[in-house]
XYZ file of C-alpha atoms in Angstrom:
573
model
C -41.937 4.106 -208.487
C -40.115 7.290 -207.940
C -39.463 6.531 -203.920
C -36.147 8.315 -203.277
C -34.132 7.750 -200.020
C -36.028 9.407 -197.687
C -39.865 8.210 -199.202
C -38.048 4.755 -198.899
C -37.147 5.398 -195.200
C -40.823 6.609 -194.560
C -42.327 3.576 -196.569
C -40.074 1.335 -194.561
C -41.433 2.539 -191.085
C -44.794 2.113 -192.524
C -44.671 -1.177 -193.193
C -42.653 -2.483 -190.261
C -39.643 -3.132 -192.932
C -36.016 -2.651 -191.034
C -34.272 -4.356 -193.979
C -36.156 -1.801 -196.744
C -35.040 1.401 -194.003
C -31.298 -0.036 -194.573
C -31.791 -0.010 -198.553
C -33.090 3.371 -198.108
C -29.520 4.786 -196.366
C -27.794 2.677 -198.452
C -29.792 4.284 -202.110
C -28.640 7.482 -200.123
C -24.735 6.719 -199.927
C -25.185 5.576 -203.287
C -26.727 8.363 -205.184
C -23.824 10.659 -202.996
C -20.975 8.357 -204.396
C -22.500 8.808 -207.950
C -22.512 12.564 -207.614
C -19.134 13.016 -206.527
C -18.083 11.028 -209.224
C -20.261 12.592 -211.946
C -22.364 10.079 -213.342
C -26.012 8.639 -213.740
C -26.956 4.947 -213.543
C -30.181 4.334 -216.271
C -32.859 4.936 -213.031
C -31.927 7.677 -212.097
C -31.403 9.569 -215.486
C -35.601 8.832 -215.992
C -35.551 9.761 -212.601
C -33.935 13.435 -212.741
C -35.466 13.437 -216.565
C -38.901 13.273 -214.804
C -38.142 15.931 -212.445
C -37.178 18.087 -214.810
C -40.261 17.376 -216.897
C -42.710 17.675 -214.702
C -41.286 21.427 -213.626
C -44.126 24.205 -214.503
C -41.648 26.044 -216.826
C -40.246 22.729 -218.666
C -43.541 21.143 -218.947
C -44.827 24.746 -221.077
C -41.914 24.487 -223.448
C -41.709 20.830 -224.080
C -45.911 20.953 -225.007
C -44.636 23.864 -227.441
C -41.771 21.607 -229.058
C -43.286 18.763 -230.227
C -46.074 18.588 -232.280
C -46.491 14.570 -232.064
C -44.419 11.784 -229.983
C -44.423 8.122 -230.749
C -43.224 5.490 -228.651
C -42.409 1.582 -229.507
C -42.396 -1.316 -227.351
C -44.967 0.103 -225.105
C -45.729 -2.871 -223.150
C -42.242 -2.871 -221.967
C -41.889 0.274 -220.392
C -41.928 0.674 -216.161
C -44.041 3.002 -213.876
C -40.964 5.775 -214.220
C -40.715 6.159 -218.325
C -44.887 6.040 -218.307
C -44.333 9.303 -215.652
C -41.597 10.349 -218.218
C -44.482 10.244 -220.890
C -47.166 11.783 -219.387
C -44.823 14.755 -218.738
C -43.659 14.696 -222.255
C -47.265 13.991 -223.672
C -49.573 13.765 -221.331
C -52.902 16.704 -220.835
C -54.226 15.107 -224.583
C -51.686 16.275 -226.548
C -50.712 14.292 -230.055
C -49.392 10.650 -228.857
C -49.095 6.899 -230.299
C -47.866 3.940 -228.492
C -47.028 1.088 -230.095
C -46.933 -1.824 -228.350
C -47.958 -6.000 -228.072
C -49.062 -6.863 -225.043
C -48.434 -10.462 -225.641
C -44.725 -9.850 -225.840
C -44.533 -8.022 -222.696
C -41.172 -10.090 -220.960
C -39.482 -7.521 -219.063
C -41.183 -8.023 -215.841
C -37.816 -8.662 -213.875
C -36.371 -5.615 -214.519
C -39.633 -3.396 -213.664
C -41.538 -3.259 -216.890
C -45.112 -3.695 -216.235
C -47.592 -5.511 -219.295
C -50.691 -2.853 -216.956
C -48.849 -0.167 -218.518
C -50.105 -0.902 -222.015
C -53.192 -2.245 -221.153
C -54.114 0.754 -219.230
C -53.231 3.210 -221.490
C -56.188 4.339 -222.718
C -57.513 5.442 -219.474
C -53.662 6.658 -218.609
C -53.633 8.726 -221.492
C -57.150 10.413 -221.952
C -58.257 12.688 -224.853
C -58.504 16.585 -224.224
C -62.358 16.004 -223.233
C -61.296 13.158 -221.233
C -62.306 10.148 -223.153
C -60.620 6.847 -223.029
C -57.763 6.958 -225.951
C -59.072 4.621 -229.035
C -57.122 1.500 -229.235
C -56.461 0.461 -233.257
C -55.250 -2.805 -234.148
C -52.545 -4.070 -236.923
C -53.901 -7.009 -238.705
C -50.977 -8.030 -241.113
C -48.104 -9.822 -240.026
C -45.325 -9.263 -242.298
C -42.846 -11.493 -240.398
C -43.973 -15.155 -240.345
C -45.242 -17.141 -243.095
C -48.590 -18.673 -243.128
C -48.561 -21.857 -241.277
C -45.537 -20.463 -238.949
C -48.253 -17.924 -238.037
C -51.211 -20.309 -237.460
C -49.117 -22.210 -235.170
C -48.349 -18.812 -232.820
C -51.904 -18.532 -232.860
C -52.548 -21.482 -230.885
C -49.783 -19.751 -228.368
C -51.994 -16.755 -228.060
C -55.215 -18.279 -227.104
C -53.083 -19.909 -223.985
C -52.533 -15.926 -223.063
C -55.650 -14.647 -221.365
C -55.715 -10.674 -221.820
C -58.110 -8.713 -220.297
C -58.900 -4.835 -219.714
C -58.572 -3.885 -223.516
C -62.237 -4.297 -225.433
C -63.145 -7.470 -226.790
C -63.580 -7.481 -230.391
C -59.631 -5.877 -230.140
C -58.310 -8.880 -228.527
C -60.029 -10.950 -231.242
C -58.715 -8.829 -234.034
C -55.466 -8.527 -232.278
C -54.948 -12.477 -232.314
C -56.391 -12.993 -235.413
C -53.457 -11.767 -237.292
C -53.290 -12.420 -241.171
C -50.039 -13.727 -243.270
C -48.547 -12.035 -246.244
C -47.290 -14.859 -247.954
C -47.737 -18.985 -247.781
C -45.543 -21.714 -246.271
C -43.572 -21.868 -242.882
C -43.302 -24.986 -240.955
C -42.964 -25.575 -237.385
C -40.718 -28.566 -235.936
C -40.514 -30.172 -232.491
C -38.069 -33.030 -231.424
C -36.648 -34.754 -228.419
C -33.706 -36.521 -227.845
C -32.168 -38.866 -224.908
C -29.194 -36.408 -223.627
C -28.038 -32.731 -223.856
C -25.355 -34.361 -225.757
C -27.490 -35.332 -228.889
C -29.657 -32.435 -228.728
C -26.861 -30.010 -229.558
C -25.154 -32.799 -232.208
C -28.763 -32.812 -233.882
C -29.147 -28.662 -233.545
C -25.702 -28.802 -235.330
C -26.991 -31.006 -237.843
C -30.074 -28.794 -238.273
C -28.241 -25.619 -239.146
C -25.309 -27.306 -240.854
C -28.309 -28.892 -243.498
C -30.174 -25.597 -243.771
C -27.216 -24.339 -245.058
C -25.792 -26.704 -247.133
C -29.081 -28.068 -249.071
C -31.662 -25.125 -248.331
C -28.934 -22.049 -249.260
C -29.903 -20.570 -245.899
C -27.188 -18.067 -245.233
C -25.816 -18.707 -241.692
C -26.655 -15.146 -240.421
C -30.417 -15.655 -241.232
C -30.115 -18.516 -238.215
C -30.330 -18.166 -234.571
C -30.569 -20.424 -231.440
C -32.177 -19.163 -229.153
C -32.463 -20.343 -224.794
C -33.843 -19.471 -222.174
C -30.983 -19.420 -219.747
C -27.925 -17.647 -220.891
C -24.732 -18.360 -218.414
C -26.064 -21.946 -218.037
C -26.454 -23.110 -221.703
C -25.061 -20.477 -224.022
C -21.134 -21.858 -223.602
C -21.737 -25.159 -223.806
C -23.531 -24.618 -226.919
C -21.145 -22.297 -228.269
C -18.209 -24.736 -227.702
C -20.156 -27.847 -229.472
C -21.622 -25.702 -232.452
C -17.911 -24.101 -233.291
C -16.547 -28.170 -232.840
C -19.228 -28.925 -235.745
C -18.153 -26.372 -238.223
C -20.698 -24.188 -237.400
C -19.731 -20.297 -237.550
C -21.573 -19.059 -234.191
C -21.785 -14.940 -232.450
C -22.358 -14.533 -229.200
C -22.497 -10.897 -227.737
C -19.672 -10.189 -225.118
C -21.925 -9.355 -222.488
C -24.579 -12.185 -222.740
C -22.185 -14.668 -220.660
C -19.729 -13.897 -218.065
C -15.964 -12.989 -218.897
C -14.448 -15.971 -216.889
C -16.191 -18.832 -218.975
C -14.401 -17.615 -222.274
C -12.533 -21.073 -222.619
C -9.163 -18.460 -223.516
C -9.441 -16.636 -220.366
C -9.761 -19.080 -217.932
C -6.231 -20.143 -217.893
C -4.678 -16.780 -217.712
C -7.340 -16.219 -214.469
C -5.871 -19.412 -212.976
C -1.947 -18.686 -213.074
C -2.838 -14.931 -212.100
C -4.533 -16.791 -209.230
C -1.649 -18.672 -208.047
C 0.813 -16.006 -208.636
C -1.874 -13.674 -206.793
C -2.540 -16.193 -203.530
C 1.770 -16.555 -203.685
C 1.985 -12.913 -202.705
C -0.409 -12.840 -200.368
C 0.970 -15.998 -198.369
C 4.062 -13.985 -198.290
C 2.935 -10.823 -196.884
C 1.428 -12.365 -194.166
C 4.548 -14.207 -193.365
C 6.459 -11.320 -193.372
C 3.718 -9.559 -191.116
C 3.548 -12.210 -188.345
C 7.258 -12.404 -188.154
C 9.157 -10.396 -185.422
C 10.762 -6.833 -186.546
C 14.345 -7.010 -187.568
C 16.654 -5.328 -189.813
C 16.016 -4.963 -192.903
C 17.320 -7.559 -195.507
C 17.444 -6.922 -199.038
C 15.139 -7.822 -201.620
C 15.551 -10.815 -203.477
C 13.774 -13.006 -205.997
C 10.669 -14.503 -204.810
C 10.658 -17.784 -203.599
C 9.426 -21.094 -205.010
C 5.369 -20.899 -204.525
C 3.639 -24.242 -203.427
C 1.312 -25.443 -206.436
C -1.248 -28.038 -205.600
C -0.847 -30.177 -208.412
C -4.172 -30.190 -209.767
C -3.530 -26.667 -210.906
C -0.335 -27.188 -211.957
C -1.490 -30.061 -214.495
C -4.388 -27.692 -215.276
C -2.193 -24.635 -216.513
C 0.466 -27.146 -218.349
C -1.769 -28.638 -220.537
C -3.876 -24.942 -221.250
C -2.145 -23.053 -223.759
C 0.165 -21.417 -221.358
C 1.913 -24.111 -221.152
C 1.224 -26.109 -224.230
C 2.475 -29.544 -223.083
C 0.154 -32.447 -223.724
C -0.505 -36.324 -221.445
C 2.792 -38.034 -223.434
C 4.984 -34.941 -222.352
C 3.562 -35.099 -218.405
C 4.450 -38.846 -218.592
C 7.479 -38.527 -219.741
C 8.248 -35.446 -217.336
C 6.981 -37.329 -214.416
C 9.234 -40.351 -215.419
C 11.734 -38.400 -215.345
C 11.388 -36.204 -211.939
C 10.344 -39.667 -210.189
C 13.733 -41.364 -211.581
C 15.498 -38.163 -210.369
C 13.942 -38.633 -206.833
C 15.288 -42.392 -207.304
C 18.666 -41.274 -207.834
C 18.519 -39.143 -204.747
C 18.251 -42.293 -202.582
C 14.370 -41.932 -202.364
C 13.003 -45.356 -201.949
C 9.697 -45.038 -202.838
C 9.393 -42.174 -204.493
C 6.622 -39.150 -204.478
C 3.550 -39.257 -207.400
C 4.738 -38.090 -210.298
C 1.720 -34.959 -210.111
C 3.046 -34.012 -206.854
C 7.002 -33.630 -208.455
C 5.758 -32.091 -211.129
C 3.982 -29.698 -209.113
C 7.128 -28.661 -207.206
C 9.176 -28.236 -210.596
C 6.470 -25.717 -211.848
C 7.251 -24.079 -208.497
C 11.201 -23.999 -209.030
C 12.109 -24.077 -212.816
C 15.661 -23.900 -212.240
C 15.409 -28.276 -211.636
C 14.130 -28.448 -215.353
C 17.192 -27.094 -217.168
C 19.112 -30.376 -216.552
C 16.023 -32.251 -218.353
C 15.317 -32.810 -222.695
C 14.108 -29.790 -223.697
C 11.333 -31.970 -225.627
C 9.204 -33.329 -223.439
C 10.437 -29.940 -220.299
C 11.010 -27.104 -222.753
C 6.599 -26.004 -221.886
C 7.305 -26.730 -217.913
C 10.726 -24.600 -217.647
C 8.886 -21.504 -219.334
C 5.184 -21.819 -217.674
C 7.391 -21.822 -214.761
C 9.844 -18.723 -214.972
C 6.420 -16.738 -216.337
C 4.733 -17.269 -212.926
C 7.553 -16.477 -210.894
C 7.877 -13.245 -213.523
C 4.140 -12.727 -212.664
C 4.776 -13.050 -208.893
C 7.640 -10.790 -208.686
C 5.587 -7.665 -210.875
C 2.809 -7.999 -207.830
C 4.895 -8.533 -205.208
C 6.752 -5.332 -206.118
C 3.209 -3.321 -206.675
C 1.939 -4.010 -210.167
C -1.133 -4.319 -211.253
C -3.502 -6.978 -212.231
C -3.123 -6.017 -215.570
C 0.885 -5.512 -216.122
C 1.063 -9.702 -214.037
C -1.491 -10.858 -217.283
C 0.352 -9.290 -219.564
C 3.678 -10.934 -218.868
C 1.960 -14.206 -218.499
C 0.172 -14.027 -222.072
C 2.868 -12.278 -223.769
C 5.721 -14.940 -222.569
C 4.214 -17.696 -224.529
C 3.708 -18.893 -228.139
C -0.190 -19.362 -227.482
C -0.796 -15.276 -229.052
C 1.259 -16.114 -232.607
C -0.211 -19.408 -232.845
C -3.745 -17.546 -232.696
C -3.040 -14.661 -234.690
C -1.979 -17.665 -237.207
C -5.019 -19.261 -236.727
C -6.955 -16.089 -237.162
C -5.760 -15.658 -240.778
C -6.042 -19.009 -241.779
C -9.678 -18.634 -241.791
C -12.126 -21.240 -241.058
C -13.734 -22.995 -237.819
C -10.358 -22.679 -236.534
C -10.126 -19.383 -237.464
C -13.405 -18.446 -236.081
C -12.268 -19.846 -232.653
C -9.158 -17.636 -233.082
C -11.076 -14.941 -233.623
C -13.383 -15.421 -230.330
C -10.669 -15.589 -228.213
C -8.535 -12.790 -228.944
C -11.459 -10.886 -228.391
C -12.063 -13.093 -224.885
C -8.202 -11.864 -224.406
C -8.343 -8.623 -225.118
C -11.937 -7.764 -223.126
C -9.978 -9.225 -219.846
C -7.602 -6.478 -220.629
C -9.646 -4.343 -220.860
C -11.598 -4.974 -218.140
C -8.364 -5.163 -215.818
C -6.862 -1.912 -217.014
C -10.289 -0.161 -215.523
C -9.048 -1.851 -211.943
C -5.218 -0.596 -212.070
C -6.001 1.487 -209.448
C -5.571 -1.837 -206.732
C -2.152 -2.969 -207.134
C -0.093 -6.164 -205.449
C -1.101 -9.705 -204.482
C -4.680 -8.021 -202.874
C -5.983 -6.155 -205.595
C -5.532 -9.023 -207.851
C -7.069 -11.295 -206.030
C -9.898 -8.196 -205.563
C -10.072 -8.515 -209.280
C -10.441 -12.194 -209.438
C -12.712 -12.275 -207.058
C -15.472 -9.744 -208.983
C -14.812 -11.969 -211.833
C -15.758 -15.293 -210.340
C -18.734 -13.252 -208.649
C -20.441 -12.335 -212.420
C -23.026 -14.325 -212.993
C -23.688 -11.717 -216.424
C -20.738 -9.628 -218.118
C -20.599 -6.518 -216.804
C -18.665 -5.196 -219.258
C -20.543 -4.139 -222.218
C -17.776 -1.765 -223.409
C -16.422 -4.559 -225.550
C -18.913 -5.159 -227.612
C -18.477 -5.470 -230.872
C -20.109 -5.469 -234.372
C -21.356 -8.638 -235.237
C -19.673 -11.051 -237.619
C -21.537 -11.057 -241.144
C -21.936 -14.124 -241.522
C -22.679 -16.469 -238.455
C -25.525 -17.888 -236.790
C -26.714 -15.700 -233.719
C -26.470 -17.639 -230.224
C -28.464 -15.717 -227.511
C -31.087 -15.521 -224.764
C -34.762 -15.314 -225.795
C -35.084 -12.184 -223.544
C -32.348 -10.516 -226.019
C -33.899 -11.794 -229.472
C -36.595 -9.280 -229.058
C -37.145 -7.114 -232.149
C -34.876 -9.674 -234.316
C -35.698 -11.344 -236.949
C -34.192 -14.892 -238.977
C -35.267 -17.004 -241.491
C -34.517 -20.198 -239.018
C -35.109 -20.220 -235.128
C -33.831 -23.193 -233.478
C -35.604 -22.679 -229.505
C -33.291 -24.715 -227.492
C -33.289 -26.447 -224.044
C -36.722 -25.978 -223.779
C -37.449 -28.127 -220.660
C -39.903 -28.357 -217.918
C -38.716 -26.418 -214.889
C -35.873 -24.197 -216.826
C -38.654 -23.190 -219.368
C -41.155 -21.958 -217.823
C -39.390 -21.114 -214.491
C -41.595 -20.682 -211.703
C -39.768 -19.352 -209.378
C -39.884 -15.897 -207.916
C -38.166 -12.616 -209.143
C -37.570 -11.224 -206.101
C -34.251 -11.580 -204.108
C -33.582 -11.582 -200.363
C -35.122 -7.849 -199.817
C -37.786 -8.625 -202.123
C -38.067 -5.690 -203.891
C -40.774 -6.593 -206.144
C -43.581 -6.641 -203.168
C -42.924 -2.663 -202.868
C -45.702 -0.955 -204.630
C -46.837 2.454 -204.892
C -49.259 2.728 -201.992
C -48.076 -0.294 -199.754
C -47.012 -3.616 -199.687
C -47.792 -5.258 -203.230
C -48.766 -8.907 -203.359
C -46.240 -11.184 -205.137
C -46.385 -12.364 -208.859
C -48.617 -15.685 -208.391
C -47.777 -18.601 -210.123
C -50.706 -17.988 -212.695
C -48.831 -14.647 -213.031
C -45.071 -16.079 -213.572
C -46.678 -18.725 -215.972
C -48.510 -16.518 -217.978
C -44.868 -14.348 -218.359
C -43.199 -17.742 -219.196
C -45.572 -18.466 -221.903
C -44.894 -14.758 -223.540
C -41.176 -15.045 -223.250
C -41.931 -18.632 -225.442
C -43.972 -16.963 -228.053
C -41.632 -14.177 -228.187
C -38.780 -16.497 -229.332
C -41.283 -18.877 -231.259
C -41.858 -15.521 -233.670
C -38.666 -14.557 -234.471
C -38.429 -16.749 -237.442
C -39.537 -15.970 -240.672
C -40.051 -19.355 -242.381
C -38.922 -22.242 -240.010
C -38.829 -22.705 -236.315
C -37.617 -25.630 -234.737
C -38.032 -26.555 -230.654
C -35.942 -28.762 -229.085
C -35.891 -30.366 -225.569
C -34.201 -33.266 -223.961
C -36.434 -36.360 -223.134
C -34.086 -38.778 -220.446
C -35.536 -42.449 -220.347
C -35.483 -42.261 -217.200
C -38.682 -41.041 -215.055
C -36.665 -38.409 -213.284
C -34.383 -37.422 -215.821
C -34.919 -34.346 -217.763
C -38.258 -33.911 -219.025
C -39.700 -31.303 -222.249
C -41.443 -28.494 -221.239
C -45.857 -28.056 -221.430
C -44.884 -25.586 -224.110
C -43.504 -28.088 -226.087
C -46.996 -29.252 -227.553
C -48.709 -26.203 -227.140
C -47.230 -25.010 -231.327
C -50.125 -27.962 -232.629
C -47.197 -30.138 -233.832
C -46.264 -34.026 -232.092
C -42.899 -33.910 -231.002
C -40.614 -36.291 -233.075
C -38.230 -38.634 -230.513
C -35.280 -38.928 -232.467
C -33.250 -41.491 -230.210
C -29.431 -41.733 -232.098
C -27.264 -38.804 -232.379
C-alpha cells in the first residue's frame, strides 16, 4: 500500500491504533538492519523499484525503452506491482495483462482479484477510454468432459465489474479434444484414503502407461498432510517429490533424530553452565571430560531405536535384562525399570563395555557420540561441528549411500533423506556464528518454531520421474495428466477462518480502516483455490475426502459435489 514507517505512524494515530504505531518503529528498525546489512526483502525491492519509477527523469526513459509490456497472472498481483505497472506502462502506452480472475488465490499474501477486474478503468487508453477486455475461448488443457465439469465450478463464482457477455464467454470455454473423466470417493479413515490414493496412482501406472511424473496429489494444507502422505505413498512403492521448502525441515523423518540427541547434548551444557555459575568462586580446576548427562528415558529409547543408534525391541530387552540383573548383583532388591537403567547407561557408556557386544555394541557407541557431541559445545563449537560428529560416528550414512545406489523405493527414501541431511547442514552452517550449549539450543529452537521451510536455498531439481506431492496454492501454472485432490474435507477445505493475525494487518487499507474479508468473501476464495487444483489435470481428476461413520467424525467438504459427479463410498481399504 506503499505506507512506510512514518505514514504507518501517522495512520496509526489516526485510527486510534497503539499496536499498528509499534509495527511502524519496528518496520523502521527493520528496514535500518536491512541496510546495514545490504539487502532487500521482495516488498521492499517493488517498493524502491516504484520509487525509482515513478521519478520524472526515470519515468521519460523507461516510456522511451519499451515499445510494448506484457504481464501474466494478472489477477495475482498486489496494490504495489499494479503502482509498479502504471509507472512502467501506465499514461496509455502499449500494455496486455493476462490474467483469470477465477484463479485469483493469493489473497493472503496481498494479491487482490479488484486488481484485474478493475483494470480497464486502471489502465485507460490515451483518450481516456476504458481498456477493451478480449476473451480466450479455447482451453487447451483439459479434455472435454474434465472441462464441462469445471464449468459447473465457475457458475458457483459470482464475478462482477467486467461486462456481461465477457463473463459468459469467459466461462463458456471450449475443449480441444474429447474424453476426461472426473472421480469422487470417500472412505471411513485417513488411513484408507491414502491406501486407496496409492492404489489409484500405482494402477494408472501399471495398466493405463501413465508415467509417474504426469501425476500429482495435490492438498490443501501443506505441514499438516503433506508428510504423512509422503511417508505412506513411498511405503506403497510409489516414487513421490516434494519441494524442500513446502514442509518444515524438522518433520524430515532423517532429521528428527539428529535434532533430538543435539537436544540433549545441547540442554547437558546448559545445565552445566548454570551450575558452574551459581556455585561460589574458587580456584580454578582443570578441565576434564564432561560428566554423565541425565537422559529421561523416553528419549533415550527414542534415539536407540532411530538410526543413530540402530538397536531394535529384542536388543532393549535383552539390554534391560541385563542392566536389571546387574543391579541384582549389586544387592538391589527390587531393582529399577529396565527404561530407567538403560537411560543411565546411555548417560555413562563406560558400564556397557563389560556387556555382549550383540545386543550393547548400538548403546556403547550412541553413547560415547553424545558425550563427543557434548564436549565440542561445551568447549565452544557450533551447532553444526556437534551434528556432524553425531551423524558421522555411525553406520546410518554408508547404509544410505548403499541404499541410494541400490535403486528402488528404498532407494528413493535414501535419496530423500540425504538431502533432509544435508539441508540441516546447511541450514546450521548459516547459524555458526552462535556457538556452545545456547546457540544450539537458539538453533533448535527456530527449527521447532517453522511452521514452513525457510530455507529455500536447498532446493533442488526435481526427480524425472515421480509423482508431484504439493499444496494447491503451489500447483498453480502446472499441469498433469492425473490430479488426485486430497483431504478435501469440510472445515480444512474451504477454511473459513480469517487471514489476519494478532495485529490484523489485513483491515489496513489505503484511506482508513478496511472492513474484513466476510465469510461470503473467504468462501468465494476457497472455492477458486478448489477449481484451481480441480484444472490442473489434463485427462483425469480424482477428489478424495474422508467420510467417519460417526456424526462428528470427519465429514467431505460442499465442494465435494459441486464437479456434477456422486461421490462413490468405498468402505474397505
Amino acid at each position: 500500500l506503499g505506507l512506510g514507517p512514518g505514514s504507518l505512524g501517522d495512520f496509526a494515530a489516526r485510527t486510534g491504533r497503539p499496536d499498528w504505531a509499534a509495527a511502524a518503529s519496528f518496520l523502521a528498525e527493520y528496514l535500518d538492519l536491512l541496510d546495514l546489512r545490504g539487502v532487500l526483502d521482495y516488498a521492499e525491492l517493488v517498493h524502491r523499484a516504484v520509487l525509482l519509477a515513478e521519478r520524472p527523469e526515470t519515468a521519460a526513459e523507461l516510456a522511451g525503452r519499451y515499445d510494448a509490456v506484457f504481464v501474466d497472472e494478472y489477477q495475482d498481483t498486489d496494490a504495489a506491482q499494479v503502482r509498479l505497472l502504471r509507472a512502467l506502462a501506465g499514461g496509455g502506452r502499449t500494455l496486455v495483462a493476462f490474467g483469470d480472475p477465477d484463479q485469483s488465490i493469493y489473497a493472503f499474501r496481498g494479491a487482490d482479484i479488484n486488481g484485474i477486474l478493475d483494470f480497464p478503468d486502471a489502465f485507460p487508453r490515451r483518450d481516456g477510454a476504458a481498456a477493451p477486455v478480449e476473451v480466450l475461448t479455447t482451453s487447451r488443457r483439459s479434455a472435454a468432459d474434465l472441462l464441462a465439469a469445471t464449468r459447473l465450478l465457475t457458475r458457483r463464482m459470482p464475478l462482477t465489474r467486467l461486462p456481461a457477455d465477457a463473463v459468459r464467454a469467459h466461462r463458456d470455454l471450449a475443449a480441444v479434444r474429447e474424453g476426461g473423466r472426473v472421480e469422487a470417493f470417500t472412505y471411513p479413515t485417513a488411513g484408507a484414503e491414502t491406501d486407496n490414493i496409492a492404489d489409484i496412482l500405482r494402477r494408472a501406472h501399471l495398466e493405463d502407461g501413465v508415467p509417474w511424473h504426469e501425476m500429482s496429489v495435490l492438498v490443501r494444507a501443506g505441514s499438516r498432510s503433506i508428510p504423512a502422505l509422503r511417508r505412506a505413498l513411498t511405503s506403497a512403492g510409489v516414487p513421490v517429490e516434494v519441494d524442500g521448502d513446502d514442509i518444515p525441515l524438522r518433520q524430515e523423518p532423517a532429521v528428527a533424530p539428529l535434532l533430538t540427541a543435539l537436544r540433549v547434548v545441547a540442554e547437558g551444557v546448559a545445565e552445566d553452565i548454570a551450575a558452574d555459575a551459581a556455585e561460589p568462586a574458587g580456584p580454578a580446576e582443570p578441565a576434564g571430560p564432561a560428566g554423565p548427562a541425565a537422559i529421561d528415558p523416553e528419549t533415550a529409547l527414542t534415539l536407540l531405536t532411530s538410526p543413530l543408534g540402530g538397536m531394535d525391541a529384542a536388543d532393549l530387552r535383552r539390554l534391560g535384562r541385563a542392566l536389571r540383573d546387574e543391579e541384582r548383583a549389586a544387592g538391589e532388591a527390587v531393582p529399577r525399570p529396565s527404561d530407567t537403567l538403560i537411560a543411565e547407561a546411555l548417560a555413562e557408556p563406560e558400564r556397557l563395555a563389560v556387556h555382549d557386544p550383540a545386543y550393547a555394541r548400538g548403546a556403547q557407541r550412541l553413547g560415547a557420540l553424545l558425550r563427543g557431541a557434548r564436549e565440542i559445545l561445551a568447549a565452544g563449537g557450533t551447532a553444526e561441528e556437534a551434528l556432524w560428529a553425531l551423524w558421522d560416528g555411525t553406520p546410518w550414512p554408508a547404509r544410505l549411500q548403499r541404499a541410494a545406489h541400490r535403486g528402488g523405493a528404498a532407494g528413493r527414501n535414501a535419496d530423500r533423506d540425504l538431502d533432509a541431511v544435508c539441508a540441516l547442514f546447511e541450514t546450521a552452517a548459516r547459524a555458526e556464528e552462535r556457538t556452545g550449549g545456547r546457540g544450539a539450543l537458539n538453533f533448535l529452537d527456530e527449527l521447532e518454531a517453522q511452521d514452513i521451510a525457510a530455507d529455500t536455498l536447498t532446493r533442488r531439481a526435481v526427480r524425472p520421474d515421480a509423482v508431484r506431492l504439493m499444496t494447491a496454492h503451489r500447483s498453480k501454472g502446472l499441469e498433469w495428466r492425473l490430479v488426485v485432490v486430497a483431504g478435501v474435507q469440510e472445515g480444512l477445505w474451504p477454511d473459513l477462518r480469517r487471514r489476519g493475525s494478532l495485529l490484523e494487518a489485513d483491515r489496513i487499507g489505503r484511506d482508513g480502516i478496511a472492513e474484513p474479508l466476510s465469510p461470503g468473501a473467504l468462501l468465494a476464495e476457497e472455492r477458486r483455490l478448489f477449481y484451481v487444483a480441480a484444472t490442473r489435470a489434463r485427462e483425469r481428476v480424482v477428489v478424495t475426502a474422508v467420510k467417519a461413520a460417526a456424526e462428528d467424525g470427519d465429514q467431505p467438504s460442499r465442494f465435494l459435489t459441486e464437479l456434477g459427479v456422486e461421490p462413490a463410498d468405498v468402505t474397505q481399504r
